[in-house]
PDB file of C-alpha atoms in Angstrom:
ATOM      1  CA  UNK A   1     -18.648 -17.878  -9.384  1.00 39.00           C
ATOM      2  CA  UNK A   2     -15.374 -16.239  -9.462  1.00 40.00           C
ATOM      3  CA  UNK A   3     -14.169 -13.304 -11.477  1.00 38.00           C
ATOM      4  CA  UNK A   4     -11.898 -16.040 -13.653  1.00 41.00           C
ATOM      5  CA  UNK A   5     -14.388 -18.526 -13.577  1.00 47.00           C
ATOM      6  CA  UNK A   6     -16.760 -19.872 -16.275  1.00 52.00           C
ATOM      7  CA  UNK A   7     -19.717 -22.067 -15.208  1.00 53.00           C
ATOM      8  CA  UNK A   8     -18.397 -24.925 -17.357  1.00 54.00           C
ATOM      9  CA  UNK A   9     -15.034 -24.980 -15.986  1.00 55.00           C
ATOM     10  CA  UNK A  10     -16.512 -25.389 -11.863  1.00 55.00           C
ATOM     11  CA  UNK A  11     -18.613 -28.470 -14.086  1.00 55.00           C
ATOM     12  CA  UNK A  12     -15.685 -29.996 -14.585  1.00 53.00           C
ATOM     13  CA  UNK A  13     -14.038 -29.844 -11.230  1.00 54.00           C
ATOM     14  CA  UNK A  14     -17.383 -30.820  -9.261  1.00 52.00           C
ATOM     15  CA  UNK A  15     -16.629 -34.053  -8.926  1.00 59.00           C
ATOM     16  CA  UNK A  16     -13.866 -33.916  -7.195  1.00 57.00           C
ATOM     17  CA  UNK A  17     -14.082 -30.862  -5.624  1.00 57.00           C
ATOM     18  CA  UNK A  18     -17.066 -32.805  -3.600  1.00 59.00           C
ATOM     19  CA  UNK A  19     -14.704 -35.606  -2.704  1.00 64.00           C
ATOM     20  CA  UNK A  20     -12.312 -33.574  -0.673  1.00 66.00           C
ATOM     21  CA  UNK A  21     -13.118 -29.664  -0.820  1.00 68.00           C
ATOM     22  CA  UNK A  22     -17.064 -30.785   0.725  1.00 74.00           C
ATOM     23  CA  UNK A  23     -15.306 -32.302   3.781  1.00 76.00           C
ATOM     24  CA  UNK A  24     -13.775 -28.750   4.614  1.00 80.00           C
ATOM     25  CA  UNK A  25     -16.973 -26.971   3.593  1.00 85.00           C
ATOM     26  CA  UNK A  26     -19.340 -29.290   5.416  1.00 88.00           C
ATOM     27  CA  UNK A  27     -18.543 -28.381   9.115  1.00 90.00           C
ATOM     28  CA  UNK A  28     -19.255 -24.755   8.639  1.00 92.00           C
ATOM     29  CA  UNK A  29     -21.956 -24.785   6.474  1.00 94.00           C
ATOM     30  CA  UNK A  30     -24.030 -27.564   8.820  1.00 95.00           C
ATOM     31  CA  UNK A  31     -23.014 -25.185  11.967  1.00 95.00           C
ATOM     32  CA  UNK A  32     -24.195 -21.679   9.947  1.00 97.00           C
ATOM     33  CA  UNK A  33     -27.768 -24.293   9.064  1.00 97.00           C
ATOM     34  CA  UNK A  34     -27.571 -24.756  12.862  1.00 97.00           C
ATOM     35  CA  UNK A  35     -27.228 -21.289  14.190  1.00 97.00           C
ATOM     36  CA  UNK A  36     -29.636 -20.068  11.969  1.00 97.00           C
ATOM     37  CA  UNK A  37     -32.151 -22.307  13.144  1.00 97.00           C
ATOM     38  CA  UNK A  38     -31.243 -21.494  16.468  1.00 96.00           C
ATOM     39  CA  UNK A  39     -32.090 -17.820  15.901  1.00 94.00           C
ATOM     40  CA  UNK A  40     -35.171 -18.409  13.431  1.00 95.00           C
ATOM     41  CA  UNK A  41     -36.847 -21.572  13.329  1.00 96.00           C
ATOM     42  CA  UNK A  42     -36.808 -23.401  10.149  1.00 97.00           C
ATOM     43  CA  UNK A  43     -39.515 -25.531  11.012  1.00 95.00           C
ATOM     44  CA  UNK A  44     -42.343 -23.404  11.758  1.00 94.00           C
ATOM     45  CA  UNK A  45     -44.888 -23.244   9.038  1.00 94.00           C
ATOM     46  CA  UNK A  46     -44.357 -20.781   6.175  1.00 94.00           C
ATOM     47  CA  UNK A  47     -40.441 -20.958   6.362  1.00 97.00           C
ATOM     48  CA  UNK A  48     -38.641 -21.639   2.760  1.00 98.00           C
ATOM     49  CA  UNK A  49     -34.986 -21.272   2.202  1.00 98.00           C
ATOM     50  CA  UNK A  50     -33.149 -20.168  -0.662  1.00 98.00           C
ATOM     51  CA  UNK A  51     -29.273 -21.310  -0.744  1.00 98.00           C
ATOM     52  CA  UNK A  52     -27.471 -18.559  -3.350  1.00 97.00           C
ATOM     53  CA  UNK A  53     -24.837 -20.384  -5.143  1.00 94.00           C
ATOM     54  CA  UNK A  54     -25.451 -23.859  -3.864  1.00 93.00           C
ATOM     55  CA  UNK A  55     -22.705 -25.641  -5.573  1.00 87.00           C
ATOM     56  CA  UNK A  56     -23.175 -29.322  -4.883  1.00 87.00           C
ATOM     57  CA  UNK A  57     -25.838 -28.644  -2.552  1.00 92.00           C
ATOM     58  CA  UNK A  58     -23.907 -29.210   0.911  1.00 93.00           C
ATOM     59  CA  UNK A  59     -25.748 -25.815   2.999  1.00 96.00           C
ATOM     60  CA  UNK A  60     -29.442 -27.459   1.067  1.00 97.00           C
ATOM     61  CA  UNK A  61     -28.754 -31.083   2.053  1.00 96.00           C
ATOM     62  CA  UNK A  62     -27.712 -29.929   5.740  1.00 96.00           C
ATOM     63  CA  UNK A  63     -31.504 -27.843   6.078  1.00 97.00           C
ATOM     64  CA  UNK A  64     -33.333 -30.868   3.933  1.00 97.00           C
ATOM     65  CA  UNK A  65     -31.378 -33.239   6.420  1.00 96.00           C
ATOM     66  CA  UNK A  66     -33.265 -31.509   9.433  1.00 97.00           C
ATOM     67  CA  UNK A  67     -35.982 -30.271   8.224  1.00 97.00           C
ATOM     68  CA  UNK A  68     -37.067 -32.013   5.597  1.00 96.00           C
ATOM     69  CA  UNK A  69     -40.621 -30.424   5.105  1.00 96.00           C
ATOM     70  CA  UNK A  70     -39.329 -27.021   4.374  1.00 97.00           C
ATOM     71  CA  UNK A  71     -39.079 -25.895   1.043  1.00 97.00           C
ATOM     72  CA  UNK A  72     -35.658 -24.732  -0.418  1.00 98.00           C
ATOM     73  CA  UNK A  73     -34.519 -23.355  -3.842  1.00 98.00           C
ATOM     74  CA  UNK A  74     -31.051 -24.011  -4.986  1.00 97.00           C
ATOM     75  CA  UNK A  75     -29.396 -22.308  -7.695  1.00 97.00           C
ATOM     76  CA  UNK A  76     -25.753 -21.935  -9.098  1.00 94.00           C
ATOM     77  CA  UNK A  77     -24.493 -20.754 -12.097  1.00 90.00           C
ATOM     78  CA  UNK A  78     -22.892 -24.072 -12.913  1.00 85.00           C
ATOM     79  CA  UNK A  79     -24.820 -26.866 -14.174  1.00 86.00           C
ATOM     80  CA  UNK A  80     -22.320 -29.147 -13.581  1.00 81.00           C
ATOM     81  CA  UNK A  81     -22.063 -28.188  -9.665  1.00 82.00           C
ATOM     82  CA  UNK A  82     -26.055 -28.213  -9.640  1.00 89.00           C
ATOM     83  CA  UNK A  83     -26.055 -32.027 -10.568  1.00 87.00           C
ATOM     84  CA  UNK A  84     -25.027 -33.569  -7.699  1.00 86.00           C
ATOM     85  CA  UNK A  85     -27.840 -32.028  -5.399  1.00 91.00           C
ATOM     86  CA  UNK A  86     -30.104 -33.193  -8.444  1.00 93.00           C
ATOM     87  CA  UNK A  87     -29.270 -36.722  -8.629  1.00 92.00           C
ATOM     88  CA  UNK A  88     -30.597 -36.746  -4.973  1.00 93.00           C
ATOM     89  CA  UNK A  89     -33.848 -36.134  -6.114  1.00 93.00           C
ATOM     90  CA  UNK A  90     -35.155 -34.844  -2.491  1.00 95.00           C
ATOM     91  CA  UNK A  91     -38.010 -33.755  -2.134  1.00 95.00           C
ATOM     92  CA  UNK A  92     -39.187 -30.055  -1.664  1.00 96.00           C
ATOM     93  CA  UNK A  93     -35.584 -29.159  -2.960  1.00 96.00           C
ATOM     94  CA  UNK A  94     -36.123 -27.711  -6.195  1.00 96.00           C
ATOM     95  CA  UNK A  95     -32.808 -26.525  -7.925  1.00 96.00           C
ATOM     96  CA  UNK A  96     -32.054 -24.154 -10.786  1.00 96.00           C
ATOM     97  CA  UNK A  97     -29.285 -22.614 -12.968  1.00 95.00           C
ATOM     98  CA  UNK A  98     -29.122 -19.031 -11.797  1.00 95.00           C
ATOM     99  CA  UNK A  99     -26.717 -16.132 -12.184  1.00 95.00           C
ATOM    100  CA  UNK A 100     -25.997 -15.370  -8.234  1.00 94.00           C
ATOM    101  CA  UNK A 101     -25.669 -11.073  -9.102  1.00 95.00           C
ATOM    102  CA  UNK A 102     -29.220 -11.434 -11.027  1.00 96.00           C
ATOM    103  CA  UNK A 103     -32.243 -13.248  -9.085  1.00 96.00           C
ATOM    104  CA  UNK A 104     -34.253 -10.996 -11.449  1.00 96.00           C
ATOM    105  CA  UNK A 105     -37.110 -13.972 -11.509  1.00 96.00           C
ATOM    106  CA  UNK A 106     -37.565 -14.230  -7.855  1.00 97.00           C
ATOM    107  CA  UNK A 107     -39.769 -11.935  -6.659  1.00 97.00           C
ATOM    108  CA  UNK A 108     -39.030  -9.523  -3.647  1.00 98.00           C
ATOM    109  CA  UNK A 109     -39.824 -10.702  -0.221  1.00 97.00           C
ATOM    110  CA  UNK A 110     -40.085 -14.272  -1.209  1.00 98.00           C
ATOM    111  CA  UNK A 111     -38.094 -16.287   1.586  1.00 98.00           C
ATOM    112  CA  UNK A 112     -37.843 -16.706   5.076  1.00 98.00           C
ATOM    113  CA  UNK A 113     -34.292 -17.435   5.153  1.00 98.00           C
ATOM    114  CA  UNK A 114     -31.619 -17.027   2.779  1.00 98.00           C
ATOM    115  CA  UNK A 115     -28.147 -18.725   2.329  1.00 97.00           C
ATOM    116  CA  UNK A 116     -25.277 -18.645   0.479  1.00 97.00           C
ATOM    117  CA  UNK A 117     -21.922 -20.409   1.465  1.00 96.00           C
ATOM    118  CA  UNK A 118     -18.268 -19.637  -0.232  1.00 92.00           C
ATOM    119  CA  UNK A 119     -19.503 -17.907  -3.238  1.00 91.00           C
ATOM    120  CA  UNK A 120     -20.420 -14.179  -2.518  1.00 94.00           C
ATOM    121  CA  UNK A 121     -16.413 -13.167  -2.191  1.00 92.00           C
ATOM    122  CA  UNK A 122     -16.030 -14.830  -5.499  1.00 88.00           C
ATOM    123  CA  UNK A 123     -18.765 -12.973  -7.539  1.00 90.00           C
ATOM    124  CA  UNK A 124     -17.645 -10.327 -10.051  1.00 90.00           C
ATOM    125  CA  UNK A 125     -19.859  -7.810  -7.695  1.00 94.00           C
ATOM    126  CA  UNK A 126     -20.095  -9.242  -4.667  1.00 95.00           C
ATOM    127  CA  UNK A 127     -22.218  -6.219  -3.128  1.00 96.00           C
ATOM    128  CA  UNK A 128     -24.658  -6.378  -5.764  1.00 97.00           C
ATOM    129  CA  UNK A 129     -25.227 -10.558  -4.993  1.00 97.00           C
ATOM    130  CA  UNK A 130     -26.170  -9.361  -1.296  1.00 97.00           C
ATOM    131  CA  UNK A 131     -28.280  -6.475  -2.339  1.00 97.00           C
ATOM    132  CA  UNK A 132     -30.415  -9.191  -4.296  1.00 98.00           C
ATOM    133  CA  UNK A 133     -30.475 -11.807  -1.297  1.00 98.00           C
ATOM    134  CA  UNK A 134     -31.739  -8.700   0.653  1.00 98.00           C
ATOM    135  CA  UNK A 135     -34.293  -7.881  -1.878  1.00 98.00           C
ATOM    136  CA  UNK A 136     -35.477 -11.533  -2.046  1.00 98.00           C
ATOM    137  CA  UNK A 137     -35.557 -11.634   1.468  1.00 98.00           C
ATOM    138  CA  UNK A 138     -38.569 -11.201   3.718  1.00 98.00           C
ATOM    139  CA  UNK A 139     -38.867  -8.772   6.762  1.00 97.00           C
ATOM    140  CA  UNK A 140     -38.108  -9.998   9.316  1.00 96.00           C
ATOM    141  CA  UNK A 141     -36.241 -12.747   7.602  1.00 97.00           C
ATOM    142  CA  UNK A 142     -32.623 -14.422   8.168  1.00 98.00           C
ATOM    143  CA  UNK A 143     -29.765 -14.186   6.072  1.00 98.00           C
ATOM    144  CA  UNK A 144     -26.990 -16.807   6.456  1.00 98.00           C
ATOM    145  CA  UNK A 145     -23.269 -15.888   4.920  1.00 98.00           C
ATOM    146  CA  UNK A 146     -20.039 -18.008   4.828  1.00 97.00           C
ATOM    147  CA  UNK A 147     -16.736 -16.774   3.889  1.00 95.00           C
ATOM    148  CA  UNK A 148     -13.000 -17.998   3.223  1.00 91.00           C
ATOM    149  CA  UNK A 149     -10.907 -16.170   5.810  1.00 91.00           C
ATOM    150  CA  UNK A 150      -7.226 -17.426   5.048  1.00 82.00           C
ATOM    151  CA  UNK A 151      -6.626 -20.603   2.883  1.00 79.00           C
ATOM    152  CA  UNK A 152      -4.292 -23.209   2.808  1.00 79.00           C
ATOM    153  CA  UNK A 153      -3.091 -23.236  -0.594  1.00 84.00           C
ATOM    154  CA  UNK A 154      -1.106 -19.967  -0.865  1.00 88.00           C
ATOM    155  CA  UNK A 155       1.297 -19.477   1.424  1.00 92.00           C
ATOM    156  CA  UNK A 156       3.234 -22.959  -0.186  1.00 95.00           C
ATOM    157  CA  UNK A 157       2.797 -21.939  -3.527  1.00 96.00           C
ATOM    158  CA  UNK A 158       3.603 -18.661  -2.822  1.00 96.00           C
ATOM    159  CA  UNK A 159       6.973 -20.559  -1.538  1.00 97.00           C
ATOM    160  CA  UNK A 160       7.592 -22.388  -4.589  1.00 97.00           C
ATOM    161  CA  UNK A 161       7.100 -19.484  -7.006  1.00 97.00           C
ATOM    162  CA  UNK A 162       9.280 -17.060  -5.259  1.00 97.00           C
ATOM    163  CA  UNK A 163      12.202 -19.385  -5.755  1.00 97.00           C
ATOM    164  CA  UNK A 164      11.952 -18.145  -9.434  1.00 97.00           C
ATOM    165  CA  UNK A 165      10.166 -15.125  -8.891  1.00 96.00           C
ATOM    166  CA  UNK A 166      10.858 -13.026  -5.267  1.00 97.00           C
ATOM    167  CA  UNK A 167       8.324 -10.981  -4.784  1.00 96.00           C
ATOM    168  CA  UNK A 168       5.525 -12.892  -5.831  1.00 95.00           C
ATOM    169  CA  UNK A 169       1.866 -12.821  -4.346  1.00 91.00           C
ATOM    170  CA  UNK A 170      -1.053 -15.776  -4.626  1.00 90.00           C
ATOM    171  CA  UNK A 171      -3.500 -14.282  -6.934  1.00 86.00           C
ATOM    172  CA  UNK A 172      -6.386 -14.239  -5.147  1.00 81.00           C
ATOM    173  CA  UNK A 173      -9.452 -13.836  -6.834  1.00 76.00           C
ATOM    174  CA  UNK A 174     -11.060 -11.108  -4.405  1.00 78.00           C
ATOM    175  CA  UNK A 175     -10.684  -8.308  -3.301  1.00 76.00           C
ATOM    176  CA  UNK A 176      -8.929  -8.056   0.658  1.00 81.00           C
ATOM    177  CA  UNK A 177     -12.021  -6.649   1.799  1.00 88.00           C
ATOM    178  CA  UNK A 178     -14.265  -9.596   1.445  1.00 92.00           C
ATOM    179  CA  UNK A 179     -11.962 -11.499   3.382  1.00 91.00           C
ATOM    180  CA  UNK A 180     -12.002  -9.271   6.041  1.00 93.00           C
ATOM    181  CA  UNK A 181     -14.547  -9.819   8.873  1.00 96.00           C
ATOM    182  CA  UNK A 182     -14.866  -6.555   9.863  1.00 96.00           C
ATOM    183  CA  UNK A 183     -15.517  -5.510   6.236  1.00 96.00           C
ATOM    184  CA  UNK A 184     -17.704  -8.003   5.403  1.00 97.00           C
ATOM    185  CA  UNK A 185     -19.763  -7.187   7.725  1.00 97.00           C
ATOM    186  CA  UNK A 186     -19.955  -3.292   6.976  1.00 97.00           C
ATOM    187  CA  UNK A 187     -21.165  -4.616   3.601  1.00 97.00           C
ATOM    188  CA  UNK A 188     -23.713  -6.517   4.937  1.00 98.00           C
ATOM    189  CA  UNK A 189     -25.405  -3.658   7.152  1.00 98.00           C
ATOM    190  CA  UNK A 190     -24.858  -1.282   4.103  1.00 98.00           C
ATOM    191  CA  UNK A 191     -27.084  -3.785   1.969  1.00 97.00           C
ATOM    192  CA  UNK A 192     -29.187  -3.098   4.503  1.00 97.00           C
ATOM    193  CA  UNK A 193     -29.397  -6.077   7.095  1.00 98.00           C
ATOM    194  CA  UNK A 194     -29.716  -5.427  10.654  1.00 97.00           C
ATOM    195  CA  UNK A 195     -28.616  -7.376  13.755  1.00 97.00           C
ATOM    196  CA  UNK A 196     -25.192  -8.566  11.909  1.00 98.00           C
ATOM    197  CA  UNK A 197     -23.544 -11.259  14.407  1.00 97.00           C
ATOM    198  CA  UNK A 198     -20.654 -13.363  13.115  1.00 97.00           C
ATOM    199  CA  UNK A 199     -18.098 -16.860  14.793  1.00 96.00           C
ATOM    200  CA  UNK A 200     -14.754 -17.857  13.278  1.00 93.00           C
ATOM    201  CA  UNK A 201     -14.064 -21.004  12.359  1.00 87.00           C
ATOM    202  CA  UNK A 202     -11.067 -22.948  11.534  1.00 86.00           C
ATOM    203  CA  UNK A 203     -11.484 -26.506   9.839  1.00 80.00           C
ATOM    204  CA  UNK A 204      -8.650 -28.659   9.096  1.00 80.00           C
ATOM    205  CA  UNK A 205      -7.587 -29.808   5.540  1.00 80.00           C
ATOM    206  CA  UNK A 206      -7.739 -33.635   6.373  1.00 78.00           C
ATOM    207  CA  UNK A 207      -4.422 -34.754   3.927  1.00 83.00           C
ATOM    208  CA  UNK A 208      -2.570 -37.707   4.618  1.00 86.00           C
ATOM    209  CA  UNK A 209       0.223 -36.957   3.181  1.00 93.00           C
ATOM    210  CA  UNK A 210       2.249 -33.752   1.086  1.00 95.00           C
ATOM    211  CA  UNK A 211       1.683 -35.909  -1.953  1.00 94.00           C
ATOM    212  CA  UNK A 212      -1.976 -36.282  -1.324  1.00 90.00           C
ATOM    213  CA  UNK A 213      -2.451 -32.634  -1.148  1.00 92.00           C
ATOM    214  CA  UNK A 214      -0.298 -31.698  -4.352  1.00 94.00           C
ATOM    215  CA  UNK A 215      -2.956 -34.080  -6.252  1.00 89.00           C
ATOM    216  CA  UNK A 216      -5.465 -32.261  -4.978  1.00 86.00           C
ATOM    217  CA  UNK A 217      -3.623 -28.975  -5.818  1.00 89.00           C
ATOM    218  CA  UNK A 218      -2.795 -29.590  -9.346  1.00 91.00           C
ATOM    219  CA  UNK A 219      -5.600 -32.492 -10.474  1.00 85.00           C
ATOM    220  CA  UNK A 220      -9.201 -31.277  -9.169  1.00 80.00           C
ATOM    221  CA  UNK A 221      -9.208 -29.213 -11.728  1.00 79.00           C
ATOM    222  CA  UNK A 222     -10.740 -26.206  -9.244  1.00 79.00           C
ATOM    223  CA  UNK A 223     -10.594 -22.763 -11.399  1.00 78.00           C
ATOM    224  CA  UNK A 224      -9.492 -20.943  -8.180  1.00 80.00           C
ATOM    225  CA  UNK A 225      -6.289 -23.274  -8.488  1.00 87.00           C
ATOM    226  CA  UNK A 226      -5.538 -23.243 -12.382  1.00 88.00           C
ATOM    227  CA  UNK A 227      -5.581 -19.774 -12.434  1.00 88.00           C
ATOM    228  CA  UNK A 228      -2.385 -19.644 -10.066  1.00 92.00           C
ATOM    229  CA  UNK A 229      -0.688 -22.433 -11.578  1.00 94.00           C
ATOM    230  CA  UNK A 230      -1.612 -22.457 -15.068  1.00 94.00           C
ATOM    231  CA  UNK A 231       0.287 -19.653 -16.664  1.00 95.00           C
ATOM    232  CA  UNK A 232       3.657 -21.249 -15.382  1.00 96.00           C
ATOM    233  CA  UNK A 233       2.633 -24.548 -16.488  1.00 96.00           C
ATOM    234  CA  UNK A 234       2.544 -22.412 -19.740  1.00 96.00           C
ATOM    235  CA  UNK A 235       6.199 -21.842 -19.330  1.00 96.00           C
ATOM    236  CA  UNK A 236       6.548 -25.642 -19.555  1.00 97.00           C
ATOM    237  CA  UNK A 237       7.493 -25.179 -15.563  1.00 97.00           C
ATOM    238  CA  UNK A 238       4.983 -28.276 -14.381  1.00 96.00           C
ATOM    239  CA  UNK A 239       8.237 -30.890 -14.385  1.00 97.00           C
ATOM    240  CA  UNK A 240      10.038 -28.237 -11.954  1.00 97.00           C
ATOM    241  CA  UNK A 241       7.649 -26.417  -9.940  1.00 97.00           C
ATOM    242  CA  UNK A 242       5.113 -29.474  -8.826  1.00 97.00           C
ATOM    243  CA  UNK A 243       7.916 -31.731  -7.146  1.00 97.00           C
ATOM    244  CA  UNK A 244       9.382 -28.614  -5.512  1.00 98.00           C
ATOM    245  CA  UNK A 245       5.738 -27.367  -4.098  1.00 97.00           C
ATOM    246  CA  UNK A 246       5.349 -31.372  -2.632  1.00 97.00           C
ATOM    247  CA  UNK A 247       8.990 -31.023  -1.226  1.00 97.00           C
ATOM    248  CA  UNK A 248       8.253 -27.981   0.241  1.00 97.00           C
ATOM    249  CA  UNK A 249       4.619 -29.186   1.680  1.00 96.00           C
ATOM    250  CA  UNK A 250       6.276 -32.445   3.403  1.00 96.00           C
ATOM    251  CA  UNK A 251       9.457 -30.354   4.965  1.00 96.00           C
ATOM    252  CA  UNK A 252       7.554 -27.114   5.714  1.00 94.00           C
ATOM    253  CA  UNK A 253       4.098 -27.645   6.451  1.00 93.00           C
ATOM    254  CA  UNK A 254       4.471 -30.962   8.443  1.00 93.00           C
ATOM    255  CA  UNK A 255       3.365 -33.180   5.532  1.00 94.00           C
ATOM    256  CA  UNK A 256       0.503 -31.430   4.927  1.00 91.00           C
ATOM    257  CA  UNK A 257      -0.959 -32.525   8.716  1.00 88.00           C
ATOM    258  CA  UNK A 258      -1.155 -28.868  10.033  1.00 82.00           C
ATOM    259  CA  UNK A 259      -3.156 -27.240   7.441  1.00 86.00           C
ATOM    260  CA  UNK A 260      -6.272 -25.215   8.610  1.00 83.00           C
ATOM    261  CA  UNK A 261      -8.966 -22.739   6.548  1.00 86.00           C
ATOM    262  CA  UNK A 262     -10.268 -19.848   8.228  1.00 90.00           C
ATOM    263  CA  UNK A 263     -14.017 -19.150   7.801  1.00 94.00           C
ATOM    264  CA  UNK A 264     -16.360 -16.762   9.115  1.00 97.00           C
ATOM    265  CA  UNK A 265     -19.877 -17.060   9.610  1.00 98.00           C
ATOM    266  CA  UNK A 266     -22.647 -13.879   9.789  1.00 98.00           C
ATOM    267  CA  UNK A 267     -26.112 -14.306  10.580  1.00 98.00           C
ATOM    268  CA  UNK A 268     -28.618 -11.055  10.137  1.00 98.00           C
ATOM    269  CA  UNK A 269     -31.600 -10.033   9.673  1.00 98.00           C
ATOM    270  CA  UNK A 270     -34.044  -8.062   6.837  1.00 97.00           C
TER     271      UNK A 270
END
């Protein structure tokens, strides 16, 4: 949950957050599932995973979707993101509304393996979220972290604002360091995780056209979005400012065909 975010406000933009955002998030998440099991079996007996800020569920559906004997807790802040996993009803998933900084009610040592995919960077303390995945985490166990490197969204709104304002910067709602591989991962040995290996991926933004990505922009209703474009929309700017960030996507960014995210992916262990 991000620094501007409320729990009911990601609610509202689950749904269709999981009809577009999940496509970009799936392909990283299922290869960090992958490499971890590579590493540490999560099939052998006594393995449980716990997926820190689960969203919609996609890292729990891609370990219930290969191992479906192996227990896994679930938790998010929001409700409203928690619901879709629910509706799945799957078995051994068991899912609950959980502040991602407090774990307070899990006991130390308690899993095997421990995820959490898009959400640390986000949190108000992000070093506190992975000093309570450590604690929760058993010796010995595997940690599994995704981050946002670089995004797609920025650098054309950026574009579209600094026709009205020059020297304006995307408000980004962390800090540089947590998008920084080499930081990250100086956070994650000073939680106190060992063996810290990380890959870089890049996953396309599948948009057909400029005009399907400015409805995503502006409609899904994501917080991370609103909070950029809201306070102009404010100024009664929304008439101006939209068509000029589509124009700008179709004769700048190739229609919207050439846009990538960067993520990176750690695995390490307790």
């Amino acid at each position: 949950m991000s620094r501007s975010s409320s729990p009911d406000r990601w609610g509202v933009a689950s749904a269709v957050y999981a009809a577009k955002a999940e496509l970009v998030t799936r392909p990283p998440a299922e290869d960090l599932v992958c490499w971890m099991h590579e590493e540490s079996s999560l099939s052998t007996p006594g393995s449980n995973v716990f997926d820190n800020g689960a969203g919609s569920g996609i890292a729990t559906v891609a370990v219930y979707t290969r191992f479906p004997t192996t227990p896994t807790l679930a938790t998010d802040l929001s409700h409203g993101m928690l619901e879709k996993l629910e509706k799945r009803n799957l078995p051994l998933v068991e899912c609950q509304v959980m502040d991602a900084m407090d774990l307070s009610s899990i006991a130390d040592s308690t899993f095997s393996h421990t995820l959490s995919t898009f959400i640390i960077q986000f949190a108000p303390d992000p070093f506190r979220t992975l000093q309570e995945m450590y604690r929760v985490t058993k010796f010995d166990g595997t940690i599994g972290l995704a981050f946002w490197g670089e995004l797609c969204f920025d650098a054309p709104w950026e574009d579209t604002v600094r026709n009205f304002e020059p020297n304006y910067t995307y408000p980004h709602t962390w800090t540089p360091d947590w998008s920084d591989k080499d930081q990250i991962r100086s956070y994650i040995q000073r939680a106190g995780f060992r063996e810290v290996r990380t890959r870089t991926n890049r996953p396309k933004w599948d948009c057909e056209s400029a005009e399907e990505f400015t409805r995503y922009v502006f409609e899904s209703k994501n917080p991370e979005l609103v909070r950029a474009y809201q306070p102009w929309w404010d100024k009664g700017m929304e008439s101006v400012m939209r068509p000029m960030f589509q124009k700008i996507v179709r004769e700048k960014y190739n229609d919207a065909k050439d846009f990538h995210l960067e993520t990176f992916l750690f695995l390490a262990r307790k």
